[in-house]
Coordinates of C-alpha atoms and ligand atoms in Angstrom, one line a residue:
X1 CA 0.0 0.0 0.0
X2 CA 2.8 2.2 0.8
X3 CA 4.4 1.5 -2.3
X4 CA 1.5 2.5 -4.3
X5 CA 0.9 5.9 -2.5
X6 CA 5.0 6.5 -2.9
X7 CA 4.8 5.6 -6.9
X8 CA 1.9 8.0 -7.1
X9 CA 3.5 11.1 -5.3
X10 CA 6.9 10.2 -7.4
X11 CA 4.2 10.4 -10.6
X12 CA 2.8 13.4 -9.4
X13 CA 6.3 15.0 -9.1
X14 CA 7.4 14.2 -12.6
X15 CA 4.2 15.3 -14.2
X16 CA 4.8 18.7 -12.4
X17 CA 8.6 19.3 -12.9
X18 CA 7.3 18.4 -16.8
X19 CA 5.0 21.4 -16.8
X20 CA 7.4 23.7 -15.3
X21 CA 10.7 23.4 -17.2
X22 CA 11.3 27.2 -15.6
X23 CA 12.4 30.0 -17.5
X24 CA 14.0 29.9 -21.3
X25 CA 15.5 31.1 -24.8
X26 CA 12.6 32.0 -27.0
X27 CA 13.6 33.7 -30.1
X28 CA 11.8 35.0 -33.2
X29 CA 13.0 37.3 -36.1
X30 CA 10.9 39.9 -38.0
X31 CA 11.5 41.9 -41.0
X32 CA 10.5 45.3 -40.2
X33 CA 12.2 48.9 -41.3
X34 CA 13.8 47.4 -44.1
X35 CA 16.2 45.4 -41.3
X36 CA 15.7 42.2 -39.1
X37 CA 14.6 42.7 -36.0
X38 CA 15.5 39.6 -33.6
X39 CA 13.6 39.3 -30.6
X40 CA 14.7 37.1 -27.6
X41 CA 12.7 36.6 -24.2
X42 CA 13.9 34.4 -21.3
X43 CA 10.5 33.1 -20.5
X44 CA 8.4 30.3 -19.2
X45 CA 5.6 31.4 -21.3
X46 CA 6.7 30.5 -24.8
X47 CA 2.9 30.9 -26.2
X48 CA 2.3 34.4 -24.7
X49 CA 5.5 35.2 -26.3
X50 CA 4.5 34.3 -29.6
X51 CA 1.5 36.1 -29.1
X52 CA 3.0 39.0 -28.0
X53 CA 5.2 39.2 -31.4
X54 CA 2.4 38.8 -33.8
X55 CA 1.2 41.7 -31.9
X56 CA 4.6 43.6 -32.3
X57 CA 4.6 42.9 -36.1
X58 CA 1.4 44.6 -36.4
X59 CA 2.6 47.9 -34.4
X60 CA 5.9 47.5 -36.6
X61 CA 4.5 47.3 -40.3
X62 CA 2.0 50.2 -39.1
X63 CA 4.9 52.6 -38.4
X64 CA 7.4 51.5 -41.4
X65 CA 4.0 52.0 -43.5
X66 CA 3.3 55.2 -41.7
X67 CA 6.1 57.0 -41.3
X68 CA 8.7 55.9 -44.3
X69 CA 10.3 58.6 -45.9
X70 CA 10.2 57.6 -49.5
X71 CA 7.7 54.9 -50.0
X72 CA 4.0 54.4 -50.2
X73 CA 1.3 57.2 -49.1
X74 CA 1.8 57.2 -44.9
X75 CA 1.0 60.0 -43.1
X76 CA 4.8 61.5 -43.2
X77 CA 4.7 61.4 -47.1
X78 CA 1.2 63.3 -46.8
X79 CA 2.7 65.9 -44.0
X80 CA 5.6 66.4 -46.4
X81 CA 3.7 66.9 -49.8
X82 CA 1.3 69.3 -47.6
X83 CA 4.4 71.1 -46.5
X84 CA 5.8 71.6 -49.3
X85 CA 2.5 73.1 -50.9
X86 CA 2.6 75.2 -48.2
X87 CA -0.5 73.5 -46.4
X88 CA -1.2 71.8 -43.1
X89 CA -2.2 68.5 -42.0
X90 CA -3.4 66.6 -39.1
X91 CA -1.2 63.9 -38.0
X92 CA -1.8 61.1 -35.4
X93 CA -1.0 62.3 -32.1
X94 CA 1.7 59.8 -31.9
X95 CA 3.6 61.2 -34.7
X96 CA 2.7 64.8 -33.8
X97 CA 4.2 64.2 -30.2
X98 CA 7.1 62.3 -32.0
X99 CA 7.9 65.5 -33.9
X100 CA 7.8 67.6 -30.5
X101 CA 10.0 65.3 -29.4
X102 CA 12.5 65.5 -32.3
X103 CA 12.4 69.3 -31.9
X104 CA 13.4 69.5 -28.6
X105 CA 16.7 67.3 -30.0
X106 CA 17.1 69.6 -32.4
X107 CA 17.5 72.4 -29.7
X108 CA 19.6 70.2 -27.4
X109 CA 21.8 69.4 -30.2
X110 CA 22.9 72.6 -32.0
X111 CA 20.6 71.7 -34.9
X112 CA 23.5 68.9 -35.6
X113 CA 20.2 66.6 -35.2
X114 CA 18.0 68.0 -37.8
X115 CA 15.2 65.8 -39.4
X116 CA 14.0 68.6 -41.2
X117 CA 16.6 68.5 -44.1
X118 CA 14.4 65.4 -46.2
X119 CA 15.4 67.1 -49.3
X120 CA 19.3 67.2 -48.3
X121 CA 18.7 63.4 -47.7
X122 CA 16.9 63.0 -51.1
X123 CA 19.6 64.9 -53.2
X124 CA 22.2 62.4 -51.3
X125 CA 20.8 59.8 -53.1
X126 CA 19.9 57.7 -49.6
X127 CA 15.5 58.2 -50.2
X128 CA 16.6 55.1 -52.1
X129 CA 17.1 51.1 -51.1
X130 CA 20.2 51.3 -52.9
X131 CA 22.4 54.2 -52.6
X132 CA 23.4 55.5 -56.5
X133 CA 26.4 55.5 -57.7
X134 CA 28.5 57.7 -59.8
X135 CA 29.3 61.6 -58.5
X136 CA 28.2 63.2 -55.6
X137 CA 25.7 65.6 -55.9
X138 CA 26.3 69.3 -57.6
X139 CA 28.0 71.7 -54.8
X140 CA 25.5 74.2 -56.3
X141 CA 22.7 72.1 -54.9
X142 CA 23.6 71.4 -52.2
X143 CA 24.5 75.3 -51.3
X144 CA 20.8 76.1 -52.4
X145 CA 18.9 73.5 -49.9
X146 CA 21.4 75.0 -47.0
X147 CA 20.3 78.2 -47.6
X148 CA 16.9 77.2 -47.7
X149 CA 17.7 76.7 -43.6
X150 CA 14.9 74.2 -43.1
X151 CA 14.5 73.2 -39.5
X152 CA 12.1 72.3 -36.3
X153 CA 11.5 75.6 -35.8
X154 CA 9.8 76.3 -38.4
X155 CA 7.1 73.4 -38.0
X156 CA 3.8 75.1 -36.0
X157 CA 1.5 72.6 -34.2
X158 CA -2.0 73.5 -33.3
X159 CA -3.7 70.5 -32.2
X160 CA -3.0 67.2 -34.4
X161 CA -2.4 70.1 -37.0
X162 CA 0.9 70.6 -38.5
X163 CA 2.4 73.1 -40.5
X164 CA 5.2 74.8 -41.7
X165 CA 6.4 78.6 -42.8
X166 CA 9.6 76.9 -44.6
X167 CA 8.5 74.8 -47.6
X168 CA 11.5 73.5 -47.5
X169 CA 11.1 71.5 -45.1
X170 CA 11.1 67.5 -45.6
X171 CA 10.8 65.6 -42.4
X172 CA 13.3 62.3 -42.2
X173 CA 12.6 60.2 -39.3
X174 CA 15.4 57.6 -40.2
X175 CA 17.5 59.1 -37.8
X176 CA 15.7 58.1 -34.5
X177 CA 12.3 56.5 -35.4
X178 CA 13.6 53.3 -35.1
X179 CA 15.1 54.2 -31.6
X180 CA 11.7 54.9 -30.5
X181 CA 10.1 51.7 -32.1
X182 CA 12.5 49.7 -29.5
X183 CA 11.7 51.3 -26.9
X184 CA 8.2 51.0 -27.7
X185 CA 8.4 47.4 -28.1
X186 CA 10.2 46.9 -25.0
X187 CA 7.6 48.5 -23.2
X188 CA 4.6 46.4 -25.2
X189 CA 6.3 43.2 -24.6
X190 CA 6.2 43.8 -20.9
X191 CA 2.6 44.9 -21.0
X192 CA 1.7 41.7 -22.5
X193 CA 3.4 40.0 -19.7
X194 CA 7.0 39.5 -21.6
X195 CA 8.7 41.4 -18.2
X196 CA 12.7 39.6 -19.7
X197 CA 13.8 40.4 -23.1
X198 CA 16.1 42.0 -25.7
X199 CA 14.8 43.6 -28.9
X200 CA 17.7 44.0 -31.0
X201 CA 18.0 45.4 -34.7
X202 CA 21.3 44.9 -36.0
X203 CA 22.8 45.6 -32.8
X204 CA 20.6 48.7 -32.0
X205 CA 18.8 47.5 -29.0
X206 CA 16.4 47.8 -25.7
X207 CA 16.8 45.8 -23.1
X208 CA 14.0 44.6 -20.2
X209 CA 14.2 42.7 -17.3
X210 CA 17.3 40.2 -17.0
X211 CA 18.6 37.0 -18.4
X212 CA 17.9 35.0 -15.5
X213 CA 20.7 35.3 -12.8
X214 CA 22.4 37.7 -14.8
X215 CA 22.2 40.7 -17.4
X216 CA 21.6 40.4 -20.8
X217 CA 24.7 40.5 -22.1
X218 CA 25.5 42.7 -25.7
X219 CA 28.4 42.9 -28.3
X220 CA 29.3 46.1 -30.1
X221 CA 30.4 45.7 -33.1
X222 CA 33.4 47.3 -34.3
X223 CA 33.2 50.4 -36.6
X224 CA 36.3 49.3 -38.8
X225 CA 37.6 46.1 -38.3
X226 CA 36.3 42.9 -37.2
X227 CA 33.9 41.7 -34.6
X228 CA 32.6 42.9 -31.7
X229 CA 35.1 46.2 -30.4
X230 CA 33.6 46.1 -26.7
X231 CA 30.9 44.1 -24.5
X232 CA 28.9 45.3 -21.3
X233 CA 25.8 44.0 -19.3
X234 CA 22.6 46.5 -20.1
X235 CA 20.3 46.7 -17.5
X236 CA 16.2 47.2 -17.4
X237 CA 14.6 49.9 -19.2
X238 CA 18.2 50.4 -21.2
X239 CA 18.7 50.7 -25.0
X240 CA 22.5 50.8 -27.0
X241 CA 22.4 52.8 -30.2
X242 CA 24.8 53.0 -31.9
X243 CA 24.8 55.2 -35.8
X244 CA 27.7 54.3 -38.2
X245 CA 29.4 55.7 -41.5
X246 CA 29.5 52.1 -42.3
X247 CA 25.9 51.2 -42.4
X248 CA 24.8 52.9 -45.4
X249 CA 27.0 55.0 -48.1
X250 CA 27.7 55.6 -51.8
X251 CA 31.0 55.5 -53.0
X252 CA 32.6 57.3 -56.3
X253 CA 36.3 57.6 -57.2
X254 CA 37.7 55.4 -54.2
X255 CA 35.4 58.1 -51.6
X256 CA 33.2 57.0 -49.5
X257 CA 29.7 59.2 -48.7
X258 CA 28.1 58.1 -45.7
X259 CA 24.2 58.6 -45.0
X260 CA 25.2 60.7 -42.0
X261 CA 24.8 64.5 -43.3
X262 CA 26.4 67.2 -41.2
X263 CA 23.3 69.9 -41.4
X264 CA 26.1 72.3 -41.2
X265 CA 28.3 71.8 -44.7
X266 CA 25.6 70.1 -46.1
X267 CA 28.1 67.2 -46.9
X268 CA 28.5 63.7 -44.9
X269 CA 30.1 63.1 -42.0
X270 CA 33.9 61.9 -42.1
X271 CA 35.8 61.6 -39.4
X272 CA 33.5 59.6 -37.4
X273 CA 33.3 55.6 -37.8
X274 CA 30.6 55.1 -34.8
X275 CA 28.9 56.9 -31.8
X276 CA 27.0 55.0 -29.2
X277 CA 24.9 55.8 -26.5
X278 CA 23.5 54.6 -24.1
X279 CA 19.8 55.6 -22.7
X280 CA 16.7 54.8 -21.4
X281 CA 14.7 56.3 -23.8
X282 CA 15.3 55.1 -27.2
X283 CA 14.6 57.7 -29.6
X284 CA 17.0 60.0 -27.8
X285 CA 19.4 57.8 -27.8
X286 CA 19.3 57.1 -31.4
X287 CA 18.9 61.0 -32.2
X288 CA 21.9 61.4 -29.9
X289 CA 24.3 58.7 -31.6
X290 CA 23.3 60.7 -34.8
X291 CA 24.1 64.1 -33.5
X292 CA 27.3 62.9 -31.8
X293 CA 28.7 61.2 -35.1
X294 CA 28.0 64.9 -36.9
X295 CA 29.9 66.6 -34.0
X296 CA 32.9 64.9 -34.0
X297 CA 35.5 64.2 -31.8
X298 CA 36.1 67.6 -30.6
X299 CA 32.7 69.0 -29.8
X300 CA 30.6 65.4 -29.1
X301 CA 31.4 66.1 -25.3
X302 CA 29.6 69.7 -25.2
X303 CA 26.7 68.4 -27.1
X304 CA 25.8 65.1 -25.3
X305 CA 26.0 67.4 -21.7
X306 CA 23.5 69.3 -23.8
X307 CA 21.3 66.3 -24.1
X308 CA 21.8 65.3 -21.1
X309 CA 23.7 61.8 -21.6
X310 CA 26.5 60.4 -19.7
X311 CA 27.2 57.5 -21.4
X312 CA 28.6 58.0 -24.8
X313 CA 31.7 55.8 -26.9
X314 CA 33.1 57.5 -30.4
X315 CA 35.3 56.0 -32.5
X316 CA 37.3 57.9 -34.9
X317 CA 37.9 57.3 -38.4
X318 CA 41.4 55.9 -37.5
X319 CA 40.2 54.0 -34.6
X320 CA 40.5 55.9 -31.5
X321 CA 38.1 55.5 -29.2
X322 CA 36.5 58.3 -26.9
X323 CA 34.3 57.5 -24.1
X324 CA 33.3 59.3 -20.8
X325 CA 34.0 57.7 -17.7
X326 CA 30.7 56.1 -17.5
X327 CA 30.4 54.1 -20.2
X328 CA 34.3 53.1 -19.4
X329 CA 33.3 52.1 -16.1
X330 CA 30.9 49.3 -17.4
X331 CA 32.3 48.5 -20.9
X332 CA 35.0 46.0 -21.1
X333 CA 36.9 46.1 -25.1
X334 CA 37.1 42.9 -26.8
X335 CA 40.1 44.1 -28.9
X336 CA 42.7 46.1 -28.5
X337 CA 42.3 49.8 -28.6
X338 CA 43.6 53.1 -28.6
X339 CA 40.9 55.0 -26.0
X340 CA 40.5 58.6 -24.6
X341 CA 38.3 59.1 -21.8
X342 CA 36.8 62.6 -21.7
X343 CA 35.1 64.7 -19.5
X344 CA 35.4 63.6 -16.3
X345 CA 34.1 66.9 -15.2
X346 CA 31.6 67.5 -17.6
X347 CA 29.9 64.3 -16.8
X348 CA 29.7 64.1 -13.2
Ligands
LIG401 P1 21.2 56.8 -37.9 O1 21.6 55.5 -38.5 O2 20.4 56.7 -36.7 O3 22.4 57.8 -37.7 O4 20.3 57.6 -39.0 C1 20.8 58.0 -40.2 C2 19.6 58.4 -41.1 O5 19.0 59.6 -40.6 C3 20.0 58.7 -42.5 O6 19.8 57.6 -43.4 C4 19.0 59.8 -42.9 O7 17.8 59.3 -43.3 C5 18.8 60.6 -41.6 N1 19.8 61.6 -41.3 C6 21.1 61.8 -41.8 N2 21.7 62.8 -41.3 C7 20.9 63.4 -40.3 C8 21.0 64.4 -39.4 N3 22.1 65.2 -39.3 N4 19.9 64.7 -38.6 C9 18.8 63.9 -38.7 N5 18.7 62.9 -39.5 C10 19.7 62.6 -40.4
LIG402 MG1 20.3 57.7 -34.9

C-alpha cells in the first residue's frame, strides 16, 4: 500500500517538474524597417510570447507604413507633400508628439540633429534602397537647400495640425524612429506580460528585465575592423544605439559618402566611424548617436552634456576611441584599442 501511495507522489512529481521546465530562450526574427529585427525573451511562457510578437509585427509594419520617408502614401509622405505646398495637416498624435520630441533634440543638439533636411537626404541619393552610384551631388545644390535653412522651428503645431512657414522642409525620421520603435516594443512586450527580453535590430537595441541570474549580455560591433570592439551587461529599461558611416553610403572615385549628413556643410560626416549611447529612452538615444557622429571628436562632449547623456563611446575614423567615464566604467573592449576618456568633469 505504501508503495503505491510513494509511486503515485513520485508520478505526481514528474508530471509537475514536466510542466514547469522554468524560464527559457525563446527567439523569433521579423523583418520590419527594411532590417531584421531579432527578438529574444527568457521566459516560461513561450505561447504568450508568440503572441505577444504577432502583436509587435502589427505595431511595426503600421509605423514603417506610416512614417517611411520615400515609400508608399503614410502619413509622413502626406505631411511632407502638404508642406511643401505650403498646407497643413493633421497627424496622429503619436507622430505629432514624435515631432515635439524631435524638436526638442534639435534644440539640445545645436541643430547637428536635424530631421527637417528630407530634401538634403533625397539629393544624397539615400530616399533610395540602394544608394546611386557615380558623382556626388552638384556643390551648387547642395549650397541652395542650406540656404533654404529648413528646421524644427519652423514646423507650427495646433492640435494634431501641423504646418510649416519653410517649404522646404522635408521631415526624415530615419534618424531616431527606429530608436523609439525599440523602446516601444520593449515596453509592449512587458505589458503583455514578456517582463525579460532583448529587442535588438542589428545591434541597436532595448533591453528589459534580466537573463535569468544575470544581465543580458550585448556585443558592439566594431566600426572598422572585425567583430565585436567592446561588451557590457545593459540593465532594465536600457537601449545601446549606436549610428555608423558604415551602415549605409555611396561610393565614387575610391570616396566614401556616408548617409550621416552634417546639417552644417551640407556634406557627410567623415571623421567619425561610430557613436553609441546609451539611454533609457530610445529615440534619444538614437537621435543622440546621430548628432554625436555629426559633431565629431572635438565638440561630441559639449553636445551630449547638452542632451543630457553620460554614457557615450566614439570612435574615430582611425580607430580611436573616446568614451566618458561612465560608459568606461561598465564596458569591457574585446580588442585592442587606442581609447581617450573625456570629460570627467563634464559628466559628473
Ligand atoms: P542613424 O543611422 O540613426 O544615424 O540615422 C541615419 C539616417 O538619418 C539617414 O539615413 C538619414 O535618413 C537621416 N539623417 C542623416 N543625417 C541626419 C542628421 N544630421 N539629422 C537627422 N537625420 C539625419
Ligand atoms: Mg540615430
Amino acid at each position: 500500500m505504501v508503495w503505491i501511495v510513494r509511486m503515485l507522489l513520485l508520478g505526481l512529481l514528474v508530471i509537475l517538474s514536466g510542466c514547469d521546465n522554468g524560464p527559457q530562450d525563446h527567439r523569433q526574427t521579423l523583418l520590419v524597417f527594411g532590417t531584421l529585427l531579432d527578438i529574444q525573451a527568457y521566459t516560461d511562457q513561450p505561447e504568450l510570447f508568440n503572441e505577444a510578437v504577432m502583436e509587435l509585427d502589427k505595431t511595426f509594419q503600421k509605423m514603417h507604413r506610416e512614417w517611411h520617408a520615400w515609400k508608399g502614401e503614410g502619413e509622413l509622405i502626406r505631411l511632407n507633400r502638404a508642406l511643401a505646398e505650403g498646407k497643413s495637416l493633421q497627424v496622429s498624435a503619436e507622430l505629432a508628439g514624435l515631432l515635439q520630441r524631435a524638436r526638442q533634440y534639435a534644440v539640445d543638439s545645436e541643430q547637428m540633429f536635424n530631421p527637417a533636411i528630407g530634401r538634403l537626404i533625397a539629393l544624397w541619393g539615400f530616399h533610395s534602397d540602394q544608394p546611386p552610384g557615380g558623382p556626388p551631388p552638384q556643390k551648387l545644390e547642395i549650397e541652395a537647400l542650406l540656404k533654404s535653412n529648413p528646421n524644427m522651428e519652423d514646423l507650427r503645431f495646433q492640435g494634431g495640425l501641423v504646418s510649416s512657414t519653410n517649404p522646404m522642409v522635408a521631415m526624415d525620421l530615419g534618424a531616431f524612429a527606429k530608436g523609439y520603435a525599440l523602446n516601444l516594443a520593449i515596453d509592449e512586450l512587458k505589458r503583455m506580460g514578456i517582463g525579460n527580453a532583448i529587442v535588438n535590430a542589428g545591434g541597436d537595441l532595448c533591453v528589459s528585465g534580466r537573463h535569468g541570474e544575470r544581465p543580458w549580455v550585448i556585443g558592439i560591433r566594431h566600426p572598422l575592423g572585425e567583430g565585436v570592439i567592446a561588451s557590457l551587461g545593459v540593465a532594465d529599461g536600457e537601449c545601446v544605439l549606436t549610428s555608423g558611416n558604415y551602415e549605409r553610403y555611396r561610393e565614387f572615385e575610391g570616396v566614401r559618402y556616408a548617409h550621416i549628413i552634417d546639417p552644417r556643410s551640407g556634406y557627410p560626416v567623415a571623421h567619425v566611424a561610430s557613436a553609441t549611447v546609451i539611454s533609457h529612452q530610445g529615440g534619444l538615444a538614437d537621435a543622440a548617436a546621430t548628432a554625436l557622429s555629426v559633431a565629431g571628436p572635438v565638440d561630441w562632449p559639449r553636445i551630449a552634456a547638452k542632451m543630457g547623456l553620460t554614457q557615450v563611446m566614439l570612435v574615430d575614423d582611425q580607430g580611436k576611441v573616446y568614451l566618458t567615464p561612465q560608459m568606461q566604467s561598465r564596458i569591457s573592449f574585446q580588442q585592442k584599442v587606442d581609447e581617450v576618456v573625456v570629460g570627467a568633469e563634464t559628466f559628473d
